[in-house]
Coordinates of C-alpha atoms in Angstrom, one line a residue:
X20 CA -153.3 41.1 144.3
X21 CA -153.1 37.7 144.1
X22 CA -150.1 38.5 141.4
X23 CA -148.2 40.2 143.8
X24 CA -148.4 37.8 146.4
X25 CA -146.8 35.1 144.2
X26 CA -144.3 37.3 143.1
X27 CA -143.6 37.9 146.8
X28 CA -144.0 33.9 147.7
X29 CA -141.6 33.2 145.3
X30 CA -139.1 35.6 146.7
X31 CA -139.7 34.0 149.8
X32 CA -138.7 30.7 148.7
X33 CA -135.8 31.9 147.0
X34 CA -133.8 33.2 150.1
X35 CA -133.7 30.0 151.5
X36 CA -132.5 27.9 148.9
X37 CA -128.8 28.1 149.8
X38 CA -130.2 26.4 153.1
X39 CA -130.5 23.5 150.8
X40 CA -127.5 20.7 150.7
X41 CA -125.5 20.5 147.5
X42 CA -126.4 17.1 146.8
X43 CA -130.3 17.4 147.8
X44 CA -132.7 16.5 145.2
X45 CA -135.3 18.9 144.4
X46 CA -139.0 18.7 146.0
X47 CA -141.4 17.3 143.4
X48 CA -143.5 19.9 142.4
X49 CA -140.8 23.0 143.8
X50 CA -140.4 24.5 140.1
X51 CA -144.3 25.4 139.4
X52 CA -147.2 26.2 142.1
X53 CA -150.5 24.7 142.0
X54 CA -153.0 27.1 140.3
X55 CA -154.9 29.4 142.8
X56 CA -158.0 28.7 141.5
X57 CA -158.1 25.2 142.8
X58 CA -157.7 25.3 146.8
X59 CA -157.4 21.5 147.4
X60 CA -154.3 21.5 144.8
X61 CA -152.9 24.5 147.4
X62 CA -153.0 22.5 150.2
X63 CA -152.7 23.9 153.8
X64 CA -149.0 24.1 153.7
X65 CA -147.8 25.9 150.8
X66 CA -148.2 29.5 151.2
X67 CA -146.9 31.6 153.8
X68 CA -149.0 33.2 156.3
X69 CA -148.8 36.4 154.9
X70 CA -152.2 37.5 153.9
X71 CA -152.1 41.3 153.6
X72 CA -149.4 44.1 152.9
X73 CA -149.2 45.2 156.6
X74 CA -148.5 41.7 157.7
X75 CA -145.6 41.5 155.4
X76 CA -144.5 45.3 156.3
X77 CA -144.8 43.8 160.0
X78 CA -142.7 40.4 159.5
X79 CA -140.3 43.1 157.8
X80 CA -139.3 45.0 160.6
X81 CA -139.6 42.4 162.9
X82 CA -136.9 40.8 160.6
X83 CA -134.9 43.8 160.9
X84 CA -134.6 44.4 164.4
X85 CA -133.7 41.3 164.8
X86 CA -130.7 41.7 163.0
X87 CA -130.1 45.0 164.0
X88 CA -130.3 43.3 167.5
X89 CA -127.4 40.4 166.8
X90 CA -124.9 43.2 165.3
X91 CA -125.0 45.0 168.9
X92 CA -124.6 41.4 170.6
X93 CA -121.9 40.9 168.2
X94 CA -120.3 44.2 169.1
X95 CA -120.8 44.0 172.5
X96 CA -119.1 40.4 172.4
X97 CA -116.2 42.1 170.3
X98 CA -115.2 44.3 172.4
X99 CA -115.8 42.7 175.7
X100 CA -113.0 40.2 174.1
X101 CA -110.5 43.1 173.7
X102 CA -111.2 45.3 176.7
X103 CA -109.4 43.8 180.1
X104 CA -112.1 45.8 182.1
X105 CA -114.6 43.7 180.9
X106 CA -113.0 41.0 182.7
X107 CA -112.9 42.3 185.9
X108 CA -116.9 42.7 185.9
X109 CA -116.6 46.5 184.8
X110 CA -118.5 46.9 181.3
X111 CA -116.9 50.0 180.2
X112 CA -114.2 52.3 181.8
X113 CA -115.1 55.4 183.5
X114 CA -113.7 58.0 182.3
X115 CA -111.8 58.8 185.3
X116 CA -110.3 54.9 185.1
X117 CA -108.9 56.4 181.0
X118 CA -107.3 59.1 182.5
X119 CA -105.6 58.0 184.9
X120 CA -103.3 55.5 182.4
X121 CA -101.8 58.5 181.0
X122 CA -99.0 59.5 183.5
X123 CA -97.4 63.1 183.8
X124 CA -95.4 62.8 180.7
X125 CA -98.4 62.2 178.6
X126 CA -97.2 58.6 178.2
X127 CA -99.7 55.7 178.6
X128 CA -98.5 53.8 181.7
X129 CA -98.6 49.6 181.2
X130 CA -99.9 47.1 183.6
X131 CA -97.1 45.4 185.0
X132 CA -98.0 41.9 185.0
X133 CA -99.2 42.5 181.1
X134 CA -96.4 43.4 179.3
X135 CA -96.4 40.0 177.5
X136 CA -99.5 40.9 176.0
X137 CA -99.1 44.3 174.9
X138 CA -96.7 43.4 171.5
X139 CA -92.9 41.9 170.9
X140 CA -91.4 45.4 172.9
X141 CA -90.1 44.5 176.5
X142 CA -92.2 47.2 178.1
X143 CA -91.1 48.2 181.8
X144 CA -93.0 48.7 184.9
X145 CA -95.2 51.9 185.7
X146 CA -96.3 53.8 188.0
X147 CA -98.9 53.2 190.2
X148 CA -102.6 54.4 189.0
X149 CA -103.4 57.8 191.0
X150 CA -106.0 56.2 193.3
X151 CA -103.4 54.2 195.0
X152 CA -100.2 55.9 194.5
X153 CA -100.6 57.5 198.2
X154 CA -100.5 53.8 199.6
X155 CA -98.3 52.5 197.0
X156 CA -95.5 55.5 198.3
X157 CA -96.5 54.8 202.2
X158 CA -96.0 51.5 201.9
X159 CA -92.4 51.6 200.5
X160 CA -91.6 53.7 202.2
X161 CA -92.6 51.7 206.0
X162 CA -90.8 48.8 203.9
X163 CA -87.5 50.3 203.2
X164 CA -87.4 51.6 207.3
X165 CA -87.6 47.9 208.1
X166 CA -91.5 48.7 209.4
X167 CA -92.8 45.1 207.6
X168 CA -96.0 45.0 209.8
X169 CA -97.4 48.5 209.7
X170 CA -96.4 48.1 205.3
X171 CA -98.8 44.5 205.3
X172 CA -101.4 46.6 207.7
X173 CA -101.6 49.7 205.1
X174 CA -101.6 47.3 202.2
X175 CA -103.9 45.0 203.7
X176 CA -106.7 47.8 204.8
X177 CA -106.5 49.0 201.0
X178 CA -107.0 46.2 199.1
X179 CA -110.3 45.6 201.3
X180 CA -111.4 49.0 200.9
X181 CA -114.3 49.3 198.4
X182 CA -113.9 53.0 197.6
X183 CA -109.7 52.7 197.3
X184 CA -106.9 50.1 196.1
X185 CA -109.6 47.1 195.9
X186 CA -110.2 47.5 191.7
X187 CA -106.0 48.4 190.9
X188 CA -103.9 45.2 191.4
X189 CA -100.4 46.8 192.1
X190 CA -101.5 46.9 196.1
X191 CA -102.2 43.3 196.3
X192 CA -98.8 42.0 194.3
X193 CA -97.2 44.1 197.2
X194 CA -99.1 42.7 199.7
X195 CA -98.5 39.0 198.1
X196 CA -94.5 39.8 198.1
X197 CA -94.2 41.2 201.6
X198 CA -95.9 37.9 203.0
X199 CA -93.7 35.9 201.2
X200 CA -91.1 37.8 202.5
X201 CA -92.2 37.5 206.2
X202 CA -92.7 33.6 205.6
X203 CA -96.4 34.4 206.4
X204 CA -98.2 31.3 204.1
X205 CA -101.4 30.8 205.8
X206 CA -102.1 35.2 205.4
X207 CA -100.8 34.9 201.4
X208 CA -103.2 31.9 200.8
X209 CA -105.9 34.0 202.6
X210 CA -105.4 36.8 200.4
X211 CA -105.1 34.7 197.4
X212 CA -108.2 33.7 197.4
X213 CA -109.5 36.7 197.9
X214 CA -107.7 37.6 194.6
X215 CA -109.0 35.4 193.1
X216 CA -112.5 35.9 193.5
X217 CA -112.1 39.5 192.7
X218 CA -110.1 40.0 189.6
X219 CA -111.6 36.5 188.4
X220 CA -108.1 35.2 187.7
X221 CA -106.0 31.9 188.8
X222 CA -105.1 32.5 192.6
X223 CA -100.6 33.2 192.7
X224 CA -98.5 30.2 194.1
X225 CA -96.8 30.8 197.4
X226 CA -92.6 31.2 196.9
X227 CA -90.7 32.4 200.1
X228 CA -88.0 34.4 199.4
X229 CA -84.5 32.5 199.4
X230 CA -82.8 33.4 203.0
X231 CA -86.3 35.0 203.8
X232 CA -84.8 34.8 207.2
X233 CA -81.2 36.3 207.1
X234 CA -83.3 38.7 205.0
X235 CA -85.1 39.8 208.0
X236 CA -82.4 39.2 210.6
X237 CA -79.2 38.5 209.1
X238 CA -75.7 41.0 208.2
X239 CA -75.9 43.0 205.2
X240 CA -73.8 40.8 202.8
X241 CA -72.6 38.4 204.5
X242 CA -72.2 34.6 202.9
X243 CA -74.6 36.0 200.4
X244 CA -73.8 35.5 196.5
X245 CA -74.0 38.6 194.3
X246 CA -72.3 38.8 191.1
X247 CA -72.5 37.5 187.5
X248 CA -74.2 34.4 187.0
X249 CA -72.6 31.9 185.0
X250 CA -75.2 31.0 181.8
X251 CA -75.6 28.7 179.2
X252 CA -77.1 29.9 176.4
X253 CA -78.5 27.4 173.9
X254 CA -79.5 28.6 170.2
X255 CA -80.3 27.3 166.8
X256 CA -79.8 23.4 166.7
X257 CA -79.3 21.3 170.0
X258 CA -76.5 19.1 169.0
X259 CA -73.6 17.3 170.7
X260 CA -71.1 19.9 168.9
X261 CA -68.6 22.0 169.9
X262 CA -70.3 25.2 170.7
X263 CA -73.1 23.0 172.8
X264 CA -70.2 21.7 175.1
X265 CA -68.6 25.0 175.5
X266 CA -71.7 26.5 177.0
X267 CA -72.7 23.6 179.3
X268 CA -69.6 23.5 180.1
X269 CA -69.0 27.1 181.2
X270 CA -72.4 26.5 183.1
X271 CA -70.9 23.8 185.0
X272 CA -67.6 25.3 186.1
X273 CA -66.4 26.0 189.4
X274 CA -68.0 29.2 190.8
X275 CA -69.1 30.8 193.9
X276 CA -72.3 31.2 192.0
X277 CA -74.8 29.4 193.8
X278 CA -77.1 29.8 190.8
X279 CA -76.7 28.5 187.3
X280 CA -78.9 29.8 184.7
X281 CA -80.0 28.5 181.2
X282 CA -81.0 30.2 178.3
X283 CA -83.2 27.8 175.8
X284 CA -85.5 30.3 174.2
X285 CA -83.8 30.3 171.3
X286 CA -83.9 26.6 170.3
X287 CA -85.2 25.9 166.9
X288 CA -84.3 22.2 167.0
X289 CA -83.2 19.4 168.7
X290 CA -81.1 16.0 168.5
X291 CA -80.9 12.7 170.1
X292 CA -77.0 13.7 171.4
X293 CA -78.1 17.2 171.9
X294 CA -80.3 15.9 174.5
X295 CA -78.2 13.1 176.4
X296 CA -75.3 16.4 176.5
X297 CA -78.0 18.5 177.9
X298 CA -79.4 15.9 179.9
X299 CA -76.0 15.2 181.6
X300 CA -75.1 18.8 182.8
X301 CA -78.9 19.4 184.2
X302 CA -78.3 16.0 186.4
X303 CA -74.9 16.8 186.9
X304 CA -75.9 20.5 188.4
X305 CA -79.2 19.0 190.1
X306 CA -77.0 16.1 192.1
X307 CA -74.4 18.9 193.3
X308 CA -77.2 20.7 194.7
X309 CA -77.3 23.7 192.6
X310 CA -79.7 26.2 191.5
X311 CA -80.8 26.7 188.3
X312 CA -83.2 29.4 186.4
X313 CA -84.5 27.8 183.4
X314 CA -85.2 30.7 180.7
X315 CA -87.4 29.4 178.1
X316 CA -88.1 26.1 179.7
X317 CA -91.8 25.9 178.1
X318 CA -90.5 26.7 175.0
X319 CA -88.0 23.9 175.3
X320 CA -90.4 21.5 175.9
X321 CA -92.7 22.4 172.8
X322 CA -89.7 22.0 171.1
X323 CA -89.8 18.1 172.4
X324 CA -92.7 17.4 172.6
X325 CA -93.5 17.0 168.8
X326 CA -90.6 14.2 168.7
X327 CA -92.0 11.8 171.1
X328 CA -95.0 9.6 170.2
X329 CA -96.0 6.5 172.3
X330 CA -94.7 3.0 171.2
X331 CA -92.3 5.1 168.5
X332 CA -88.7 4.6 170.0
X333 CA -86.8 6.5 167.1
X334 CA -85.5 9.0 168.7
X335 CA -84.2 7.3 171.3
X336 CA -84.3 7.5 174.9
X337 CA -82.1 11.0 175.2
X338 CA -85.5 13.1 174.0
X339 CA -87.8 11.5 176.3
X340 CA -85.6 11.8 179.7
X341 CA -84.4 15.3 178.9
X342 CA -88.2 15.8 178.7
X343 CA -88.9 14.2 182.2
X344 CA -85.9 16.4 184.1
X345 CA -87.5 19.5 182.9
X346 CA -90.6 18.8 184.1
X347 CA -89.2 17.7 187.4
X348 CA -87.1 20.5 187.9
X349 CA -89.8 22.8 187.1
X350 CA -92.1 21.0 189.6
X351 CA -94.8 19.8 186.9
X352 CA -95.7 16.2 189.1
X353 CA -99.0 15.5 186.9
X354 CA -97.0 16.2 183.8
X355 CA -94.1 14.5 185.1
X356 CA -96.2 11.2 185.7
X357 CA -98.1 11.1 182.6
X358 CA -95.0 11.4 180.5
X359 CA -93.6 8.5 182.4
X360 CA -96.1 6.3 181.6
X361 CA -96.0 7.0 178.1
X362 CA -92.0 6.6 178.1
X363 CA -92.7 3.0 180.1
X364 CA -95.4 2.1 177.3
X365 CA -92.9 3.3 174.7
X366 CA -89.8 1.6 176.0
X367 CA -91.1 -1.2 178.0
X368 CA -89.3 -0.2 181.5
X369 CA -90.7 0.7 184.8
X370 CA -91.5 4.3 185.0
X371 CA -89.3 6.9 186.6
X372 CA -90.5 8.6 189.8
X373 CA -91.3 11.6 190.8
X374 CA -88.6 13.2 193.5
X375 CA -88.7 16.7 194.0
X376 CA -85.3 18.6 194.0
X377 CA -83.9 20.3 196.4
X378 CA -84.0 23.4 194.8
X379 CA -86.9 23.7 192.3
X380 CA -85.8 25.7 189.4
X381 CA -87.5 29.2 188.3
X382 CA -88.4 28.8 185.3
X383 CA -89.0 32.3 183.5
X384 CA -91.2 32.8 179.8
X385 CA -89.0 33.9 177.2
X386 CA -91.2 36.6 176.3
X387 CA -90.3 38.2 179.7
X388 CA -86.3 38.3 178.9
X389 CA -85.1 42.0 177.4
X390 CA -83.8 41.4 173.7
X391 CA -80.6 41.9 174.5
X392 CA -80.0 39.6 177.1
X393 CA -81.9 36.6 175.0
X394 CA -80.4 36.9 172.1
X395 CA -77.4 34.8 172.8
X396 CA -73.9 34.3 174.2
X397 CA -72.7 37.5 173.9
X398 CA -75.1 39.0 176.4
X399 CA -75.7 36.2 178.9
X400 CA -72.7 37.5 181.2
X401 CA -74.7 41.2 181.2
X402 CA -77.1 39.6 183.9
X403 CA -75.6 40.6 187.8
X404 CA -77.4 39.1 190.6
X405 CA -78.3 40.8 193.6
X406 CA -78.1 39.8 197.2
X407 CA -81.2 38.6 199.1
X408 CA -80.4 41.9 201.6
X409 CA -78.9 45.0 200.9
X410 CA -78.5 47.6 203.7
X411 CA -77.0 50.3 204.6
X412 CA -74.4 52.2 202.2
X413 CA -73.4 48.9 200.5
X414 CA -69.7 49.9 199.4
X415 CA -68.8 46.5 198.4
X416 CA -72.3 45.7 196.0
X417 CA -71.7 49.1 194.5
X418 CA -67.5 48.4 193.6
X419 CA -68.5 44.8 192.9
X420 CA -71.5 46.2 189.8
X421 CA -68.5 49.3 189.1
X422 CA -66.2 46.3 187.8
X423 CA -68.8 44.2 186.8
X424 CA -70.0 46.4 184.1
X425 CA -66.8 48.7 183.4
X426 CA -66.3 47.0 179.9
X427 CA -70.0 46.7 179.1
X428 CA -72.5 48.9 177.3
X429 CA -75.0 47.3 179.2
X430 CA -75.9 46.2 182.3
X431 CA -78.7 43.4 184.1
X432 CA -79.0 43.5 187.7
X433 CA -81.0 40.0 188.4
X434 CA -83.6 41.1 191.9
X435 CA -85.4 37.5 191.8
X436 CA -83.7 36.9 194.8
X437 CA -84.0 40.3 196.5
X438 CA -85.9 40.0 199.5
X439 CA -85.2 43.6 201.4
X440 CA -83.3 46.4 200.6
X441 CA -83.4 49.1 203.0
X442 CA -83.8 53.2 202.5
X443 CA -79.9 54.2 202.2
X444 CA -78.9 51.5 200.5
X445 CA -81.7 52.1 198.3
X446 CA -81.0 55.5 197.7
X447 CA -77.3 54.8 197.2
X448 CA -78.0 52.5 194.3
X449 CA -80.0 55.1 192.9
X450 CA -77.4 57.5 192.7
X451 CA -74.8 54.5 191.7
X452 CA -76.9 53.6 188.5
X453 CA -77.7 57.5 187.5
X454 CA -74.4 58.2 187.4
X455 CA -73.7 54.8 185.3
X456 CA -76.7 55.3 183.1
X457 CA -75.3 59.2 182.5
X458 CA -72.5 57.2 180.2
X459 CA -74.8 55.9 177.9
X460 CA -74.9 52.9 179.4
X461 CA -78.5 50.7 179.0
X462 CA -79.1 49.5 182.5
X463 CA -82.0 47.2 183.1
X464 CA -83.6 45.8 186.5
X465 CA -85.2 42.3 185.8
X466 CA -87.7 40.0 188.7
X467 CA -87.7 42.8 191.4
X468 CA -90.2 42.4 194.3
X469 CA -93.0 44.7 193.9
X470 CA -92.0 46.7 197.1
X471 CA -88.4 47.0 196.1
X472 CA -89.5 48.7 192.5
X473 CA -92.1 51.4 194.1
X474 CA -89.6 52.2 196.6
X475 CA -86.9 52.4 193.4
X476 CA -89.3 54.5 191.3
X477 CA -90.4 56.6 194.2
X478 CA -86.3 57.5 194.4
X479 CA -86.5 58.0 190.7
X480 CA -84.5 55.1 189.2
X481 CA -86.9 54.7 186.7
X482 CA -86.3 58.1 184.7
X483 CA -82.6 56.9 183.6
X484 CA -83.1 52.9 184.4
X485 CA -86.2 50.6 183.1
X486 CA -87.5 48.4 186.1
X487 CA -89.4 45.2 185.5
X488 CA -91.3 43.4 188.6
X489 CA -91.7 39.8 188.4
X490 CA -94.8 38.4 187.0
X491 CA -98.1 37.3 189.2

């Protein structure tokens, strides 16, 4: 017996050697045992308390269940990583919740505001989980007949209700678009919050609508912009060359266009002049009171950022004040300031201050742009911007898309500024882009209100037409 047990000591010992440090001496004494036949050599502290078989059976399965018990935490943890229900407090789906992302087709039906996350495909819209289709539907519907406060009522009740909408988020990005269309700020923060605290997320930012009045009040089309927005569209290296000037200078012409979008996703590098041209036209536009949409502006900035060090003025000055419009135009004020300082450190000048534009510019992801439309200046003409309002039969946006895309394979109707589009004219469009789409044509919606895309979908746009809501 006494064999066996230092036999098994010695196994003990030798499982937590590679506990041990590399450069740790040895213990005096570790490479023999005292003799067991002398009990003061022992001591009280060299053998394990392990006296019988059945105590080391019982330290054995003890051992075992413990690690049987950290590979379920670990599992648990795994999958509690990779499962978006487990974020929302739900630890697995119900069954009911997996059927119903498989639509009638048999095809899985995305999140909207996830699309980013679901791989490099620009994935469009779906349909609204069964639950809350019923209000979804009801809702465009009271929306597209002009019925605004009965649609906020309907949405409102559901998103509160325990046993209905409360767990699917499409009701409440609805809800958050039709207060922002009514200019209702104090009810969208409300609601936020309440957001917020239920899908355990970052509460969305309150944007009215542009012309969220004449959207509610004002002529269908009239002194409205719709048409193709003129686009820069940056790629490879940002130099002062030819090709760099022919975009920002196209940007910059003379156009109805009260909108002037850029295109930087697809910046790879940057120069000193590249910047200073860039950083000419964006002051330029800025000073003339223009808008701009800013595609890729975060990526822009990561492409700076990596140049400019503080106290290091080789790059010059261009970089660093390029930097500082973009995140003024984009509304970044902490940013903004803490990049001055470093710029006046660097450079030894007071620091710029922060003065908010008169139009702040959207800046989109470029993950959220469709391939075809990032992927240089060949496409960026595709985009066609909507009006804020479109009612009625709208003769004049339907001729105006006709020419717009009779030389094109594809077409880009821009809704970021769509505030309301009524029933007919909704339904017109509909039977506009099916007839369009019938050619072979690939036709694309991009930053439609929530409201606006249910109320498209429920007219069945999106069989022949992929419809992408904007991002909360």
């Amino acid at each position: 017996m006494t064999g066996r047990r230092c036999a098994a000591d010695k196994d003990v010992m030798g499982l937590f050697d590679f506990l041990k440090k590399k450069g740790d001496a040895p213990l005096a004494g570790a490479g023999a045992r005292p003799r067991q036949d002398n009990p003061l050599a022992a001591g009280p502290v060299t053998r394990l308390a392990l006296d019988t078989e059945a105590e080391r059976e019982r330290q054995r399965e003890i051992a075992r269940a413990t690690a049987a018990k950290i590979d379920e935490i670990e599992l648990e943890m795994t999958s509690a990583i990779f499962d978006d229900d487990a974020w929302s407090g739900n630890r697995r789906p119900p069954a009911a919740a997996v059927s119903s992302t498989v639509g009638a087709a048999g095809m899985p039906q995305t999140d909207q505001n996830t699309d980013m996350l679901l791989g490099p495909d620009d994935l469009p819209d779906a349909a609204a989980a069964p639950s809350s289709a019923h209000v979804v539907e009801e809702a465009a519907i009271l929306y597209a007949n002009d019925q605004l406060d009965a649609a906020a009522l309907l949405l409102r009740t559901s998103v509160h209700d325990s046993n209905g909408g409360a767990g699917e988020r499409l009701p409440w990005w609805m809800l958050f678009d039709l207060y922002q269309i009514m200019g209702l700020d104090s009810e969208f923060e409300s609601i936020a919050i309440d957001y917020a605290s239920h899908f355990e997320t970052s509460p969305p930012t309150y944007h009215p609508f542009a012309e969220t009045s004449r959207a509610l009040a004002g002529p269908a089309l009239d002194g409205q912009f719709s048409g193709a927005i003129p686009t820069a569209s940056l790629s490879g290296r940002l130099d002062d060359g030819d090709d760099a000037r022919a975009q920002l200078a196209r940007a910059q012409a003379a156009s109805p266009s009260p909108l002037v979008r850029f295109e930087f996703q697809a910046i790879t590098q940057v120069t000193p002049p590249g910047c200073a041209l860039l950083l000419e036209a964006l002051q330029a536009l800025r000073k003339a009171g223009r808008e701009l949409v800013l595609a890729g502006a975060d990526h822009l900035v990561a492409v700076l950022r990596p140049m400019l060090a503080i106290g290091d003025r080789g790059a010059g000055e261009a970089p660093w004040l390029l930097l500082l419009e973009l995140l003024l135009l984009t509304n970044r004020e902490k940013d903004f300031e803490e990049t001055a300082m470093d710029y006046c450190v660097t450079f030894e000048v007071s620091p710029p201050s922060f003065e908010a534009p008169p139009h702040l510019a959207v800046s989109l992801a470029a993950a959220s742009l469709p391939r075809h439309v990032a992927q240089g200046p060949a496409a960026a003409s595709d985009r066609f911007l909507l009006p804020a309002v479109i009612r009625g039969s709208s003769a004049a946006l339907l001729a105006a898309i006709a020419d717009h895309v009779a030389d094109r394979p594809a077409l880009v109707l821009d809704g970021s500024r769509l505030a309301r589009i009524d029933y007919a004219a909704a339904n017109a469009l509909a039977v506009h882009l099916r007839a369009l789409a019938q050619d072979g044509r690939d036709i694309v919606l991009r930053d439609l209100n929530h409201l606006a895309a249910a109320l498209l979908r429920l007219l069945g746009v999106g069989e022949q037409v992929r419809l992408y809501a904007h991002k909360y």
